Amino acid sequence: MARIKHRYYTLVFALFMSFFMSTLMSGVVTVINTGLTEGFLERWLHAGIAAWVIAFPLVSFIAPLAHWITRKLVETE
């Protein structure tokens, strides 16, 4: 299997992290707001796509900052 070059690490990380978090959180919020009623999957899909469109650029921008802050706060071995 071909692997992605290391220089794209942050972008690939942001892609997966934003997808997982926006999908899970939109599902939780949709259940809280509307319950597991008819049409839940459609509402979740719509909310998940809308959230991911916002989350991906935000995570792409914020991930390096979060890594930097974490390196400053956590001891190195």
C-alpha positions as a LaTeX table, in Angstrom:
\begin{tabular}{lrrr}
\hline
Residue & $x$ (\AA) & $y$ (\AA) & $z$ (\AA) \\
\hline
Met1 & 0.00 & 0.00 & 0.00 \\
Ala2 & 1.36 & 3.43 & $-0.93$ \\
Arg3 & 1.82 & 5.78 & 1.97 \\
Ile4 & 1.35 & 9.54 & 2.10 \\
Lys5 & 4.45 & 11.71 & 2.45 \\
His6 & 5.25 & 12.96 & 5.97 \\
Arg7 & 4.89 & 16.61 & 4.96 \\
Tyr8 & 1.12 & 16.00 & 4.70 \\
Tyr9 & 0.87 & 14.57 & 8.23 \\
Thr10 & $-0.95$ & 17.56 & 9.75 \\
Leu11 & $-3.43$ & 17.75 & 6.88 \\
Val12 & $-4.22$ & 14.01 & 7.01 \\
Phe13 & $-4.52$ & 14.19 & 10.81 \\
Ala14 & $-6.93$ & 17.14 & 10.47 \\
Leu15 & $-8.98$ & 15.26 & 7.88 \\
Phe16 & $-9.50$ & 12.23 & 10.14 \\
Met17 & $-9.85$ & 14.11 & 13.43 \\
Ser18 & $-12.38$ & 16.57 & 12.02 \\
Phe19 & $-14.36$ & 13.77 & 10.37 \\
Phe20 & $-14.55$ & 11.61 & 13.50 \\
Met21 & $-15.32$ & 14.46 & 15.89 \\
Ser22 & $-17.89$ & 16.20 & 13.67 \\
Thr23 & $-19.64$ & 12.90 & 12.90 \\
Leu24 & $-19.80$ & 11.80 & 16.53 \\
Met25 & $-20.73$ & 15.18 & 17.97 \\
Ser26 & $-23.39$ & 15.91 & 15.35 \\
Gly27 & $-24.90$ & 12.50 & 16.10 \\
Val28 & $-24.97$ & 13.17 & 19.84 \\
Val29 & $-26.45$ & 16.65 & 19.42 \\
Thr30 & $-29.03$ & 15.37 & 16.92 \\
Val31 & $-30.14$ & 12.67 & 19.38 \\
Ile32 & $-30.34$ & 15.21 & 22.20 \\
Asn33 & $-32.35$ & 17.69 & 20.13 \\
Thr34 & $-34.67$ & 15.38 & 18.18 \\
Gly35 & $-34.35$ & 11.89 & 19.66 \\
Leu36 & $-34.11$ & 8.65 & 17.74 \\
Thr37 & $-37.22$ & 9.36 & 15.72 \\
Glu38 & $-38.09$ & 8.82 & 12.09 \\
Gly39 & $-35.70$ & 10.72 & 9.83 \\
Phe40 & $-32.86$ & 10.63 & 12.37 \\
Leu41 & $-30.26$ & 9.35 & 9.91 \\
Glu42 & $-31.09$ & 12.05 & 7.37 \\
Arg43 & $-30.90$ & 14.79 & 10.00 \\
Trp44 & $-27.61$ & 13.35 & 11.31 \\
Leu45 & $-26.14$ & 13.16 & 7.80 \\
His46 & $-27.10$ & 16.76 & 7.09 \\
Ala47 & $-25.73$ & 17.98 & 10.43 \\
Gly48 & $-22.56$ & 15.88 & 10.07 \\
Ile49 & $-21.75$ & 17.27 & 6.63 \\
Ala50 & $-22.37$ & 20.84 & 7.76 \\
Ala51 & $-20.20$ & 20.31 & 10.85 \\
Trp52 & $-17.37$ & 18.66 & 8.90 \\
Val53 & $-17.23$ & 21.51 & 6.37 \\
Ile54 & $-16.53$ & 23.84 & 9.30 \\
Ala55 & $-14.45$ & 21.44 & 11.41 \\
Phe56 & $-11.86$ & 20.47 & 8.78 \\
Pro57 & $-10.45$ & 23.96 & 8.18 \\
Leu58 & $-10.62$ & 24.74 & 11.90 \\
Val59 & $-8.75$ & 21.58 & 12.90 \\
Ser60 & $-6.22$ & 22.20 & 10.10 \\
Phe61 & $-5.49$ & 25.59 & 11.62 \\
Ile62 & $-5.78$ & 24.68 & 15.30 \\
Ala63 & $-3.93$ & 21.30 & 15.35 \\
Pro64 & $-0.43$ & 22.84 & 15.06 \\
Leu65 & $-1.29$ & 25.30 & 17.83 \\
Ala66 & $-2.64$ & 22.50 & 20.04 \\
His67 & 0.52 & 20.44 & 19.43 \\
Trp68 & 2.71 & 23.45 & 20.29 \\
Ile69 & 0.82 & 24.17 & 23.53 \\
Thr70 & 0.95 & 20.49 & 24.49 \\
Arg71 & 4.71 & 20.33 & 23.92 \\
Lys72 & 5.12 & 23.36 & 26.21 \\
Leu73 & 3.01 & 21.83 & 29.01 \\
Val74 & 4.06 & 18.18 & 28.92 \\
Glu75 & 7.44 & 16.99 & 30.13 \\
Thr76 & 9.76 & 15.30 & 27.71 \\
Glu77 & 11.32 & 12.04 & 28.83 \\
\hline
\end{tabular}
